[in-house]
Amino acid sequence: QKEVEQDPGPLSVPEGAIVSLNCTYSNSAFQYFMWYRQYSRKGPELLMYTYSSGNKEDGRFTAQVDKSSKYISLFIRDSQPSDSATYLCAMSSGYSSASKIIFGSGTRLSIRP
Amino acid sequence: GAVVSQHPSWVICKSGTSVKIECRSLDFQATTMFWYRQFPKQSLMLMATSNEGSKATYEQGVEKDKFLINHASLTLSTLTVTSAHPEDSSFYICSAVLGTSAVNEQFFGPGTRLTVL
């Protein structure tokens, strides 16, 4: 069993729709949760970062963490064609920058104009 | 913001040759750099952790004699794929961090696509 499971998609939705992306994990030691966006043939860029359970909102993006269910989500409101990319969930058990990050396999998202 | 560059962005080589990939932190000094490998439609897999001035720490299953990592300065780390074979074809991504940063402050480079013929 992989430590982090993520549906690879692809997921295609019309412009303006609400998008829900999810990951499950098995390691209860994970405390720090991140979502990265990766455009084709580019490096990942950090979108959201949360610690432990709860919600965090940043503009059109909302990240949710449910540690009891080992389940994390990213919601995108009013989706735009520019949101089309691969979204990677990631998590770590450590706070420091030297901590190992475990990535999901990524969900390919396409927003149709 | 923190910028990490990689060179080259794309390289094609013949089987059996060696390829060097550079990772540079452009506007900050990185005490730690990470090297990841990403196969198509798969996750980023950590290959090794590189600290300036010391030997790299390799993840289980990564051959240290095949993937040579050098972190000679606070702004440059290199990954050399020695005697490359077609199965080494992949997308190699580095990341860099400040010494006292948090886990979410890894800054990723744009990646290097390696194709071994």
mmCIF file with all atom_site columns, C-alpha atoms in Angstrom:
data_model
loop_
_atom_site.group_PDB
_atom_site.id
_atom_site.type_symbol
_atom_site.label_atom_id
_atom_site.label_alt_id
_atom_site.label_comp_id
_atom_site.label_asym_id
_atom_site.label_entity_id
_atom_site.label_seq_id
_atom_site.pdbx_PDB_ins_code
_atom_site.Cartn_x
_atom_site.Cartn_y
_atom_site.Cartn_z
_atom_site.occupancy
_atom_site.B_iso_or_equiv
_atom_site.pdbx_formal_charge
_atom_site.auth_seq_id
_atom_site.auth_comp_id
_atom_site.auth_asym_id
_atom_site.auth_atom_id
_atom_site.pdbx_PDB_model_num
ATOM 1   C CA . GLN A 1 1   ? 0.000   0.000  0.000   1.00 0.00 ? 1   GLN A CA 1
ATOM 2   C CA . LYS A 1 2   ? 1.309   3.427  -0.922  1.00 0.00 ? 2   LYS A CA 1
ATOM 3   C CA . GLU A 1 3   ? 1.679   5.931  1.896   1.00 0.00 ? 3   GLU A CA 1
ATOM 4   C CA . VAL A 1 4   ? -0.304  8.490  -0.082  1.00 0.00 ? 4   VAL A CA 1
ATOM 5   C CA . GLU A 1 5   ? -3.062  7.650  -2.551  1.00 0.00 ? 5   GLU A CA 1
ATOM 6   C CA . GLN A 1 6   ? -4.381  10.113 -5.083  1.00 0.00 ? 6   GLN A CA 1
ATOM 7   C CA . ASP A 1 7   ? -6.755  9.552  -7.984  1.00 0.00 ? 7   ASP A CA 1
ATOM 8   C CA . PRO A 1 8   ? -4.757  10.351 -11.139 1.00 0.00 ? 8   PRO A CA 1
ATOM 9   C CA . GLY A 1 9   ? -7.788  11.507 -13.090 1.00 0.00 ? 9   GLY A CA 1
ATOM 10  C CA . PRO A 1 10  ? -7.955  13.069 -15.559 1.00 0.00 ? 10  PRO A CA 1
ATOM 11  C CA . LEU A 1 11  ? -10.691 15.302 -14.239 1.00 0.00 ? 11  LEU A CA 1
ATOM 12  C CA . SER A 1 12  ? -12.444 17.617 -16.677 1.00 0.00 ? 12  SER A CA 1
ATOM 13  C CA . VAL A 1 13  ? -14.924 20.260 -15.536 1.00 0.00 ? 13  VAL A CA 1
ATOM 14  C CA . PRO A 1 14  ? -16.479 23.351 -17.133 1.00 0.00 ? 14  PRO A CA 1
ATOM 15  C CA . GLU A 1 15  ? -15.200 26.800 -16.325 1.00 0.00 ? 15  GLU A CA 1
ATOM 16  C CA . GLY A 1 16  ? -16.750 28.205 -13.168 1.00 0.00 ? 16  GLY A CA 1
ATOM 17  C CA . ALA A 1 17  ? -17.363 24.816 -11.547 1.00 0.00 ? 17  ALA A CA 1
ATOM 18  C CA . ILE A 1 18  ? -16.212 23.875 -8.082  1.00 0.00 ? 18  ILE A CA 1
ATOM 19  C CA . VAL A 1 19  ? -13.417 21.340 -8.173  1.00 0.00 ? 19  VAL A CA 1
ATOM 20  C CA . SER A 1 20  ? -12.745 18.836 -5.413  1.00 0.00 ? 20  SER A CA 1
ATOM 21  C CA . LEU A 1 21  ? -9.403  17.041 -5.262  1.00 0.00 ? 21  LEU A CA 1
ATOM 22  C CA . ASN A 1 22  ? -8.651  14.432 -2.620  1.00 0.00 ? 22  ASN A CA 1
ATOM 23  C CA . CYS A 1 23  ? -5.946  12.269 -1.123  1.00 0.00 ? 23  CYS A CA 1
ATOM 24  C CA . THR A 1 24  ? -5.874  9.561  1.481   1.00 0.00 ? 24  THR A CA 1
ATOM 25  C CA . TYR A 1 25  ? -2.879  8.481  3.485   1.00 0.00 ? 25  TYR A CA 1
ATOM 26  C CA . SER A 1 26  ? -1.884  5.696  5.797   1.00 0.00 ? 26  SER A CA 1
ATOM 27  C CA . ASN A 1 27  ? 0.852   7.168  8.006   1.00 0.00 ? 27  ASN A CA 1
ATOM 28  C CA . SER A 1 28  ? -0.670  8.695  11.117  1.00 0.00 ? 28  SER A CA 1
ATOM 29  C CA . ALA A 1 29  ? 2.611   10.522 11.809  1.00 0.00 ? 29  ALA A CA 1
ATOM 30  C CA . PHE A 1 30  ? 1.931   12.990 9.021   1.00 0.00 ? 30  PHE A CA 1
ATOM 31  C CA . GLN A 1 31  ? 1.250   16.415 10.521  1.00 0.00 ? 31  GLN A CA 1
ATOM 32  C CA . TYR A 1 32  ? 1.969   18.835 7.699   1.00 0.00 ? 32  TYR A CA 1
ATOM 33  C CA . PHE A 1 33  ? -0.081  18.805 4.542   1.00 0.00 ? 33  PHE A CA 1
ATOM 34  C CA . MET A 1 34  ? 0.500   20.601 1.291   1.00 0.00 ? 34  MET A CA 1
ATOM 35  C CA . TRP A 1 35  ? -0.962  20.985 -2.156  1.00 0.00 ? 35  TRP A CA 1
ATOM 36  C CA . TYR A 1 36  ? 1.245   21.734 -5.119  1.00 0.00 ? 36  TYR A CA 1
ATOM 37  C CA . ARG A 1 37  ? 0.320   22.697 -8.650  1.00 0.00 ? 37  ARG A CA 1
ATOM 38  C CA . GLN A 1 38  ? 2.495   21.434 -11.474 1.00 0.00 ? 38  GLN A CA 1
ATOM 39  C CA . TYR A 1 39  ? 2.180   22.565 -15.053 1.00 0.00 ? 39  TYR A CA 1
ATOM 40  C CA . SER A 1 40  ? 3.402   20.279 -17.795 1.00 0.00 ? 40  SER A CA 1
ATOM 41  C CA . ARG A 1 41  ? 7.171   19.827 -17.721 1.00 0.00 ? 41  ARG A CA 1
ATOM 42  C CA . LYS A 1 42  ? 7.594   22.288 -14.877 1.00 0.00 ? 42  LYS A CA 1
ATOM 43  C CA . GLY A 1 43  ? 8.483   21.986 -11.227 1.00 0.00 ? 43  GLY A CA 1
ATOM 44  C CA . PRO A 1 44  ? 5.769   21.987 -8.542  1.00 0.00 ? 44  PRO A CA 1
ATOM 45  C CA . GLU A 1 45  ? 4.704   25.246 -6.943  1.00 0.00 ? 45  GLU A CA 1
ATOM 46  C CA . LEU A 1 46  ? 3.188   25.384 -3.477  1.00 0.00 ? 46  LEU A CA 1
ATOM 47  C CA . LEU A 1 47  ? -0.506  26.314 -3.333  1.00 0.00 ? 47  LEU A CA 1
ATOM 48  C CA . MET A 1 48  ? -1.627  25.554 0.182   1.00 0.00 ? 48  MET A CA 1
ATOM 49  C CA . TYR A 1 49  ? -0.040  24.472 3.454   1.00 0.00 ? 49  TYR A CA 1
ATOM 50  C CA . THR A 1 50  ? -1.885  23.310 6.548   1.00 0.00 ? 50  THR A CA 1
ATOM 51  C CA . TYR A 1 51  ? -0.883  21.878 9.867   1.00 0.00 ? 51  TYR A CA 1
ATOM 52  C CA . SER A 1 52  ? -2.921  19.087 11.483  1.00 0.00 ? 52  SER A CA 1
ATOM 53  C CA . SER A 1 53  ? -6.691  18.958 11.033  1.00 0.00 ? 53  SER A CA 1
ATOM 54  C CA . GLY A 1 54  ? -8.832  21.858 9.920   1.00 0.00 ? 54  GLY A CA 1
ATOM 55  C CA . ASN A 1 55  ? -9.575  24.166 7.044   1.00 0.00 ? 55  ASN A CA 1
ATOM 56  C CA . LYS A 1 56  ? -7.559  26.878 5.388   1.00 0.00 ? 56  LYS A CA 1
ATOM 57  C CA . GLU A 1 57  ? -8.774  29.285 2.751   1.00 0.00 ? 57  GLU A CA 1
ATOM 58  C CA . ASP A 1 58  ? -6.752  31.375 0.322   1.00 0.00 ? 58  ASP A CA 1
ATOM 59  C CA . GLY A 1 59  ? -8.709  33.146 -2.368  1.00 0.00 ? 59  GLY A CA 1
ATOM 60  C CA . ARG A 1 60  ? -10.471 30.586 -4.512  1.00 0.00 ? 60  ARG A CA 1
ATOM 61  C CA . PHE A 1 61  ? -8.645  27.701 -2.836  1.00 0.00 ? 61  PHE A CA 1
ATOM 62  C CA . THR A 1 62  ? -9.655  25.857 0.332   1.00 0.00 ? 62  THR A CA 1
ATOM 63  C CA . ALA A 1 63  ? -7.656  23.049 1.887   1.00 0.00 ? 63  ALA A CA 1
ATOM 64  C CA . GLN A 1 64  ? -9.218  20.628 4.355   1.00 0.00 ? 64  GLN A CA 1
ATOM 65  C CA . VAL A 1 65  ? -7.523  18.057 6.530   1.00 0.00 ? 65  VAL A CA 1
ATOM 66  C CA . ASP A 1 66  ? -9.324  15.320 8.436   1.00 0.00 ? 66  ASP A CA 1
ATOM 67  C CA . LYS A 1 67  ? -6.685  13.436 10.372  1.00 0.00 ? 67  LYS A CA 1
ATOM 68  C CA . SER A 1 68  ? -9.197  11.070 11.943  1.00 0.00 ? 68  SER A CA 1
ATOM 69  C CA . SER A 1 69  ? -10.076 9.786  8.474   1.00 0.00 ? 69  SER A CA 1
ATOM 70  C CA . LYS A 1 70  ? -6.588  10.321 7.040   1.00 0.00 ? 70  LYS A CA 1
ATOM 71  C CA . TYR A 1 71  ? -8.167  12.320 4.240   1.00 0.00 ? 71  TYR A CA 1
ATOM 72  C CA . ILE A 1 72  ? -7.263  15.674 2.755   1.00 0.00 ? 72  ILE A CA 1
ATOM 73  C CA . SER A 1 73  ? -9.027  17.782 0.147   1.00 0.00 ? 73  SER A CA 1
ATOM 74  C CA . LEU A 1 74  ? -8.435  20.806 -2.016  1.00 0.00 ? 74  LEU A CA 1
ATOM 75  C CA . PHE A 1 75  ? -11.402 22.785 -3.303  1.00 0.00 ? 75  PHE A CA 1
ATOM 76  C CA . ILE A 1 76  ? -11.151 25.257 -6.148  1.00 0.00 ? 76  ILE A CA 1
ATOM 77  C CA . ARG A 1 77  ? -14.040 27.680 -6.548  1.00 0.00 ? 77  ARG A CA 1
ATOM 78  C CA . ASP A 1 78  ? -14.904 29.506 -9.769  1.00 0.00 ? 78  ASP A CA 1
ATOM 79  C CA . SER A 1 79  ? -12.426 27.372 -11.666 1.00 0.00 ? 79  SER A CA 1
ATOM 80  C CA . GLN A 1 80  ? -10.590 28.988 -14.565 1.00 0.00 ? 80  GLN A CA 1
ATOM 81  C CA . PRO A 1 81  ? -8.896  27.491 -17.639 1.00 0.00 ? 81  PRO A CA 1
ATOM 82  C CA . SER A 1 82  ? -5.610  28.677 -16.136 1.00 0.00 ? 82  SER A CA 1
ATOM 83  C CA . ASP A 1 83  ? -6.210  26.244 -13.265 1.00 0.00 ? 83  ASP A CA 1
ATOM 84  C CA . SER A 1 84  ? -5.662  23.376 -15.699 1.00 0.00 ? 84  SER A CA 1
ATOM 85  C CA . ALA A 1 85  ? -2.634  21.530 -14.330 1.00 0.00 ? 85  ALA A CA 1
ATOM 86  C CA . THR A 1 86  ? -1.654  18.528 -12.267 1.00 0.00 ? 86  THR A CA 1
ATOM 87  C CA . TYR A 1 87  ? -2.320  18.902 -8.561  1.00 0.00 ? 87  TYR A CA 1
ATOM 88  C CA . LEU A 1 88  ? -0.110  17.019 -6.142  1.00 0.00 ? 88  LEU A CA 1
ATOM 89  C CA . CYS A 1 89  ? -0.952  16.441 -2.524  1.00 0.00 ? 89  CYS A CA 1
ATOM 90  C CA . ALA A 1 90  ? 2.047   16.117 -0.237  1.00 0.00 ? 90  ALA A CA 1
ATOM 91  C CA . MET A 1 91  ? 2.635   15.518 3.421   1.00 0.00 ? 91  MET A CA 1
ATOM 92  C CA . SER A 1 92  ? 5.346   15.279 6.009   1.00 0.00 ? 92  SER A CA 1
ATOM 93  C CA . SER A 1 93  ? 5.762   14.202 9.595   1.00 0.00 ? 93  SER A CA 1
ATOM 94  C CA . GLY A 1 94  ? 8.391   16.824 10.323  1.00 0.00 ? 94  GLY A CA 1
ATOM 95  C CA . TYR A 1 95  ? 8.307   20.603 10.471  1.00 0.00 ? 95  TYR A CA 1
ATOM 96  C CA . SER A 1 96  ? 11.826  21.438 9.397   1.00 0.00 ? 96  SER A CA 1
ATOM 97  C CA . SER A 1 97  ? 12.855  22.066 5.829   1.00 0.00 ? 97  SER A CA 1
ATOM 98  C CA . ALA A 1 98  ? 14.994  18.925 5.961   1.00 0.00 ? 98  ALA A CA 1
ATOM 99  C CA . SER A 1 99  ? 11.928  16.761 6.572   1.00 0.00 ? 99  SER A CA 1
ATOM 100 C CA . LYS A 1 100 ? 11.041  14.229 3.913   1.00 0.00 ? 100 LYS A CA 1
ATOM 101 C CA . ILE A 1 101 ? 7.971   15.074 1.851   1.00 0.00 ? 101 ILE A CA 1
ATOM 102 C CA . ILE A 1 102 ? 5.833   12.274 0.470   1.00 0.00 ? 102 ILE A CA 1
ATOM 103 C CA . PHE A 1 103 ? 3.921   13.186 -2.667  1.00 0.00 ? 103 PHE A CA 1
ATOM 104 C CA . GLY A 1 104 ? 0.763   11.751 -4.147  1.00 0.00 ? 104 GLY A CA 1
ATOM 105 C CA . SER A 1 105 ? 0.880   10.771 -7.794  1.00 0.00 ? 105 SER A CA 1
ATOM 106 C CA . GLY A 1 106 ? -1.069  13.858 -8.828  1.00 0.00 ? 106 GLY A CA 1
ATOM 107 C CA . THR A 1 107 ? -4.499  14.511 -10.347 1.00 0.00 ? 107 THR A CA 1
ATOM 108 C CA . ARG A 1 108 ? -4.623  15.959 -13.844 1.00 0.00 ? 108 ARG A CA 1
ATOM 109 C CA . LEU A 1 109 ? -7.253  18.685 -13.981 1.00 0.00 ? 109 LEU A CA 1
ATOM 110 C CA . SER A 1 110 ? -8.644  20.273 -17.120 1.00 0.00 ? 110 SER A CA 1
ATOM 111 C CA . ILE A 1 111 ? -10.995 23.267 -17.023 1.00 0.00 ? 111 ILE A CA 1
ATOM 112 C CA . ARG A 1 112 ? -13.062 23.583 -20.184 1.00 0.00 ? 112 ARG A CA 1
ATOM 113 C CA . PRO A 1 113 ? -13.801 27.164 -21.326 1.00 0.00 ? 113 PRO A CA 1
ATOM 114 C CA . GLY B 2 1   ? 10.620  35.172 -4.020  1.00 0.00 ? 1   GLY B CA 1
ATOM 115 C CA . ALA B 2 2   ? 13.022  32.269 -3.892  1.00 0.00 ? 2   ALA B CA 1
ATOM 116 C CA . VAL B 2 3   ? 14.053  31.064 -7.320  1.00 0.00 ? 3   VAL B CA 1
ATOM 117 C CA . VAL B 2 4   ? 15.653  27.763 -8.164  1.00 0.00 ? 4   VAL B CA 1
ATOM 118 C CA . SER B 2 5   ? 16.974  27.074 -11.632 1.00 0.00 ? 5   SER B CA 1
ATOM 119 C CA . GLN B 2 6   ? 18.039  23.872 -13.347 1.00 0.00 ? 6   GLN B CA 1
ATOM 120 C CA . HIS B 2 7   ? 20.271  23.343 -16.321 1.00 0.00 ? 7   HIS B CA 1
ATOM 121 C CA . PRO B 2 8   ? 19.769  21.889 -18.803 1.00 0.00 ? 8   PRO B CA 1
ATOM 122 C CA . SER B 2 9   ? 15.998  21.806 -19.100 1.00 0.00 ? 9   SER B CA 1
ATOM 123 C CA . TRP B 2 10  ? 16.127  18.908 -21.549 1.00 0.00 ? 10  TRP B CA 1
ATOM 124 C CA . VAL B 2 11  ? 18.933  16.555 -22.467 1.00 0.00 ? 11  VAL B CA 1
ATOM 125 C CA . ILE B 2 12  ? 19.172  13.599 -24.797 1.00 0.00 ? 12  ILE B CA 1
ATOM 126 C CA . CYS B 2 13  ? 22.119  11.262 -24.508 1.00 0.00 ? 13  CYS B CA 1
ATOM 127 C CA . LYS B 2 14  ? 23.289  7.907  -25.739 1.00 0.00 ? 14  LYS B CA 1
ATOM 128 C CA . SER B 2 15  ? 23.203  4.841  -23.548 1.00 0.00 ? 15  SER B CA 1
ATOM 129 C CA . GLY B 2 16  ? 26.405  4.459  -21.571 1.00 0.00 ? 16  GLY B CA 1
ATOM 130 C CA . THR B 2 17  ? 27.262  8.138  -21.377 1.00 0.00 ? 17  THR B CA 1
ATOM 131 C CA . SER B 2 18  ? 27.134  10.380 -18.308 1.00 0.00 ? 18  SER B CA 1
ATOM 132 C CA . VAL B 2 19  ? 24.961  13.432 -17.875 1.00 0.00 ? 19  VAL B CA 1
ATOM 133 C CA . LYS B 2 20  ? 25.339  16.257 -15.369 1.00 0.00 ? 20  LYS B CA 1
ATOM 134 C CA . ILE B 2 21  ? 22.364  18.297 -14.168 1.00 0.00 ? 21  ILE B CA 1
ATOM 135 C CA . GLU B 2 22  ? 22.843  21.540 -12.258 1.00 0.00 ? 22  GLU B CA 1
ATOM 136 C CA . CYS B 2 23  ? 20.554  22.985 -9.621  1.00 0.00 ? 23  CYS B CA 1
ATOM 137 C CA . ARG B 2 24  ? 21.083  26.565 -8.503  1.00 0.00 ? 24  ARG B CA 1
ATOM 138 C CA . SER B 2 25  ? 19.411  28.725 -5.889  1.00 0.00 ? 25  SER B CA 1
ATOM 139 C CA . LEU B 2 26  ? 19.473  32.155 -7.500  1.00 0.00 ? 26  LEU B CA 1
ATOM 140 C CA . ASP B 2 27  ? 18.602  34.544 -4.706  1.00 0.00 ? 27  ASP B CA 1
ATOM 141 C CA . PHE B 2 28  ? 19.284  32.659 -1.501  1.00 0.00 ? 28  PHE B CA 1
ATOM 142 C CA . GLN B 2 29  ? 21.801  30.313 0.016   1.00 0.00 ? 29  GLN B CA 1
ATOM 143 C CA . ALA B 2 30  ? 20.562  26.770 0.306   1.00 0.00 ? 30  ALA B CA 1
ATOM 144 C CA . THR B 2 31  ? 22.084  24.643 2.994   1.00 0.00 ? 31  THR B CA 1
ATOM 145 C CA . THR B 2 32  ? 20.021  21.685 1.841   1.00 0.00 ? 32  THR B CA 1
ATOM 146 C CA . MET B 2 33  ? 18.956  20.596 -1.620  1.00 0.00 ? 33  MET B CA 1
ATOM 147 C CA . PHE B 2 34  ? 16.833  17.630 -2.578  1.00 0.00 ? 34  PHE B CA 1
ATOM 148 C CA . TRP B 2 35  ? 16.816  15.610 -5.786  1.00 0.00 ? 35  TRP B CA 1
ATOM 149 C CA . TYR B 2 36  ? 13.617  13.982 -6.989  1.00 0.00 ? 36  TYR B CA 1
ATOM 150 C CA . ARG B 2 37  ? 12.750  11.788 -9.936  1.00 0.00 ? 37  ARG B CA 1
ATOM 151 C CA . GLN B 2 38  ? 9.335   11.760 -11.577 1.00 0.00 ? 38  GLN B CA 1
ATOM 152 C CA . PHE B 2 39  ? 8.250   9.169  -14.108 1.00 0.00 ? 39  PHE B CA 1
ATOM 153 C CA . PRO B 2 40  ? 5.278   9.967  -16.392 1.00 0.00 ? 40  PRO B CA 1
ATOM 154 C CA . LYS B 2 41  ? 1.982   10.123 -14.511 1.00 0.00 ? 41  LYS B CA 1
ATOM 155 C CA . GLN B 2 42  ? 3.747   9.204  -11.293 1.00 0.00 ? 42  GLN B CA 1
ATOM 156 C CA . SER B 2 43  ? 4.658   10.980 -8.132  1.00 0.00 ? 43  SER B CA 1
ATOM 157 C CA . LEU B 2 44  ? 7.855   12.776 -7.268  1.00 0.00 ? 44  LEU B CA 1
ATOM 158 C CA . MET B 2 45  ? 10.141  10.283 -5.590  1.00 0.00 ? 45  MET B CA 1
ATOM 159 C CA . LEU B 2 46  ? 12.921  11.558 -3.389  1.00 0.00 ? 46  LEU B CA 1
ATOM 160 C CA . MET B 2 47  ? 16.297  10.279 -4.534  1.00 0.00 ? 47  MET B CA 1
ATOM 161 C CA . ALA B 2 48  ? 18.682  11.979 -2.157  1.00 0.00 ? 48  ALA B CA 1
ATOM 162 C CA . THR B 2 49  ? 19.225  14.810 0.279   1.00 0.00 ? 49  THR B CA 1
ATOM 163 C CA . SER B 2 50  ? 22.268  16.959 -0.274  1.00 0.00 ? 50  SER B CA 1
ATOM 164 C CA . ASN B 2 51  ? 23.849  19.199 2.351   1.00 0.00 ? 51  ASN B CA 1
ATOM 165 C CA . GLU B 2 52  ? 26.517  21.703 1.435   1.00 0.00 ? 52  GLU B CA 1
ATOM 166 C CA . GLY B 2 53  ? 29.979  20.406 2.131   1.00 0.00 ? 53  GLY B CA 1
ATOM 167 C CA . SER B 2 54  ? 28.987  16.885 3.082   1.00 0.00 ? 54  SER B CA 1
ATOM 168 C CA . LYS B 2 55  ? 28.085  13.623 1.404   1.00 0.00 ? 55  LYS B CA 1
ATOM 169 C CA . ALA B 2 56  ? 24.572  13.185 0.122   1.00 0.00 ? 56  ALA B CA 1
ATOM 170 C CA . THR B 2 57  ? 22.105  10.894 1.850   1.00 0.00 ? 57  THR B CA 1
ATOM 171 C CA . TYR B 2 58  ? 20.454  8.522  -0.595  1.00 0.00 ? 58  TYR B CA 1
ATOM 172 C CA . GLU B 2 59  ? 17.021  6.970  -0.298  1.00 0.00 ? 59  GLU B CA 1
ATOM 173 C CA . GLN B 2 60  ? 16.686  3.225  -0.210  1.00 0.00 ? 60  GLN B CA 1
ATOM 174 C CA . GLY B 2 61  ? 16.966  1.724  -3.655  1.00 0.00 ? 61  GLY B CA 1
ATOM 175 C CA . VAL B 2 62  ? 18.867  4.644  -5.201  1.00 0.00 ? 62  VAL B CA 1
ATOM 176 C CA . GLU B 2 63  ? 22.353  3.688  -6.338  1.00 0.00 ? 63  GLU B CA 1
ATOM 177 C CA . LYS B 2 64  ? 24.788  6.276  -5.027  1.00 0.00 ? 64  LYS B CA 1
ATOM 178 C CA . ASP B 2 65  ? 27.496  5.206  -7.472  1.00 0.00 ? 65  ASP B CA 1
ATOM 179 C CA . LYS B 2 66  ? 25.152  5.755  -10.379 1.00 0.00 ? 66  LYS B CA 1
ATOM 180 C CA . PHE B 2 67  ? 23.634  9.034  -9.247  1.00 0.00 ? 67  PHE B CA 1
ATOM 181 C CA . LEU B 2 68  ? 26.519  11.178 -8.071  1.00 0.00 ? 68  LEU B CA 1
ATOM 182 C CA . ILE B 2 69  ? 25.530  14.255 -6.127  1.00 0.00 ? 69  ILE B CA 1
ATOM 183 C CA . ASN B 2 70  ? 27.842  17.123 -5.316  1.00 0.00 ? 70  ASN B CA 1
ATOM 184 C CA . HIS B 2 71  ? 26.844  20.151 -3.245  1.00 0.00 ? 71  HIS B CA 1
ATOM 185 C CA . ALA B 2 72  ? 30.027  22.154 -3.344  1.00 0.00 ? 72  ALA B CA 1
ATOM 186 C CA . SER B 2 73  ? 28.555  25.557 -2.580  1.00 0.00 ? 73  SER B CA 1
ATOM 187 C CA . LEU B 2 74  ? 25.498  27.057 -0.932  1.00 0.00 ? 74  LEU B CA 1
ATOM 188 C CA . THR B 2 75  ? 23.987  27.886 -4.307  1.00 0.00 ? 75  THR B CA 1
ATOM 189 C CA . LEU B 2 76  ? 24.857  24.888 -6.467  1.00 0.00 ? 76  LEU B CA 1
ATOM 190 C CA . SER B 2 77  ? 24.208  21.176 -6.372  1.00 0.00 ? 77  SER B CA 1
ATOM 191 C CA . THR B 2 78  ? 24.861  18.811 -9.249  1.00 0.00 ? 78  THR B CA 1
ATOM 192 C CA . LEU B 2 79  ? 23.454  15.410 -10.093 1.00 0.00 ? 79  LEU B CA 1
ATOM 193 C CA . THR B 2 80  ? 25.486  13.253 -12.455 1.00 0.00 ? 80  THR B CA 1
ATOM 194 C CA . VAL B 2 81  ? 23.808  10.217 -13.961 1.00 0.00 ? 81  VAL B CA 1
ATOM 195 C CA . THR B 2 82  ? 26.682  7.900  -14.782 1.00 0.00 ? 82  THR B CA 1
ATOM 196 C CA . SER B 2 83  ? 26.504  5.267  -17.514 1.00 0.00 ? 83  SER B CA 1
ATOM 197 C CA . ALA B 2 84  ? 22.950  6.251  -18.287 1.00 0.00 ? 84  ALA B CA 1
ATOM 198 C CA . HIS B 2 85  ? 20.525  3.657  -19.638 1.00 0.00 ? 85  HIS B CA 1
ATOM 199 C CA . PRO B 2 86  ? 17.058  4.055  -21.182 1.00 0.00 ? 86  PRO B CA 1
ATOM 200 C CA . GLU B 2 87  ? 15.412  3.171  -17.867 1.00 0.00 ? 87  GLU B CA 1
ATOM 201 C CA . ASP B 2 88  ? 17.024  6.283  -16.382 1.00 0.00 ? 88  ASP B CA 1
ATOM 202 C CA . SER B 2 89  ? 14.927  8.425  -18.708 1.00 0.00 ? 89  SER B CA 1
ATOM 203 C CA . SER B 2 90  ? 12.820  10.555 -16.421 1.00 0.00 ? 90  SER B CA 1
ATOM 204 C CA . PHE B 2 91  ? 12.086  14.061 -15.191 1.00 0.00 ? 91  PHE B CA 1
ATOM 205 C CA . TYR B 2 92  ? 14.605  15.104 -12.543 1.00 0.00 ? 92  TYR B CA 1
ATOM 206 C CA . ILE B 2 93  ? 13.608  17.905 -10.188 1.00 0.00 ? 93  ILE B CA 1
ATOM 207 C CA . CYS B 2 94  ? 15.639  19.575 -7.481  1.00 0.00 ? 94  CYS B CA 1
ATOM 208 C CA . SER B 2 95  ? 14.471  21.651 -4.572  1.00 0.00 ? 95  SER B CA 1
ATOM 209 C CA . ALA B 2 96  ? 16.321  23.952 -2.238  1.00 0.00 ? 96  ALA B CA 1
ATOM 210 C CA . VAL B 2 97  ? 15.683  25.198 1.281   1.00 0.00 ? 97  VAL B CA 1
ATOM 211 C CA . LEU B 2 98  ? 17.050  27.754 3.663   1.00 0.00 ? 98  LEU B CA 1
ATOM 212 C CA . GLY B 2 99  ? 18.681  26.309 6.727   1.00 0.00 ? 99  GLY B CA 1
ATOM 213 C CA . THR B 2 100 ? 15.971  27.158 9.200   1.00 0.00 ? 100 THR B CA 1
ATOM 214 C CA . SER B 2 101 ? 12.960  27.020 6.935   1.00 0.00 ? 101 SER B CA 1
ATOM 215 C CA . ALA B 2 102 ? 9.826   24.973 7.467   1.00 0.00 ? 102 ALA B CA 1
ATOM 216 C CA . VAL B 2 103 ? 8.872   21.911 5.471   1.00 0.00 ? 103 VAL B CA 1
ATOM 217 C CA . ASN B 2 104 ? 6.599   23.922 3.204   1.00 0.00 ? 104 ASN B CA 1
ATOM 218 C CA . GLU B 2 105 ? 9.462   26.172 2.178   1.00 0.00 ? 105 GLU B CA 1
ATOM 219 C CA . GLN B 2 106 ? 11.124  23.854 -0.269  1.00 0.00 ? 106 GLN B CA 1
ATOM 220 C CA . PHE B 2 107 ? 11.491  25.751 -3.515  1.00 0.00 ? 107 PHE B CA 1
ATOM 221 C CA . PHE B 2 108 ? 11.440  23.586 -6.590  1.00 0.00 ? 108 PHE B CA 1
ATOM 222 C CA . GLY B 2 109 ? 13.351  23.968 -9.791  1.00 0.00 ? 109 GLY B CA 1
ATOM 223 C CA . PRO B 2 110 ? 11.664  23.676 -13.198 1.00 0.00 ? 110 PRO B CA 1
ATOM 224 C CA . GLY B 2 111 ? 13.010  20.178 -13.770 1.00 0.00 ? 111 GLY B CA 1
ATOM 225 C CA . THR B 2 112 ? 15.276  18.504 -16.296 1.00 0.00 ? 112 THR B CA 1
ATOM 226 C CA . ARG B 2 113 ? 13.916  15.991 -18.756 1.00 0.00 ? 113 ARG B CA 1
ATOM 227 C CA . LEU B 2 114 ? 16.453  13.266 -19.473 1.00 0.00 ? 114 LEU B CA 1
ATOM 228 C CA . THR B 2 115 ? 16.014  10.977 -22.458 1.00 0.00 ? 115 THR B CA 1
ATOM 229 C CA . VAL B 2 116 ? 18.507  8.148  -22.869 1.00 0.00 ? 116 VAL B CA 1
ATOM 230 C CA . LEU B 2 117 ? 18.555  6.542  -26.290 1.00 0.00 ? 117 LEU B CA 1
#
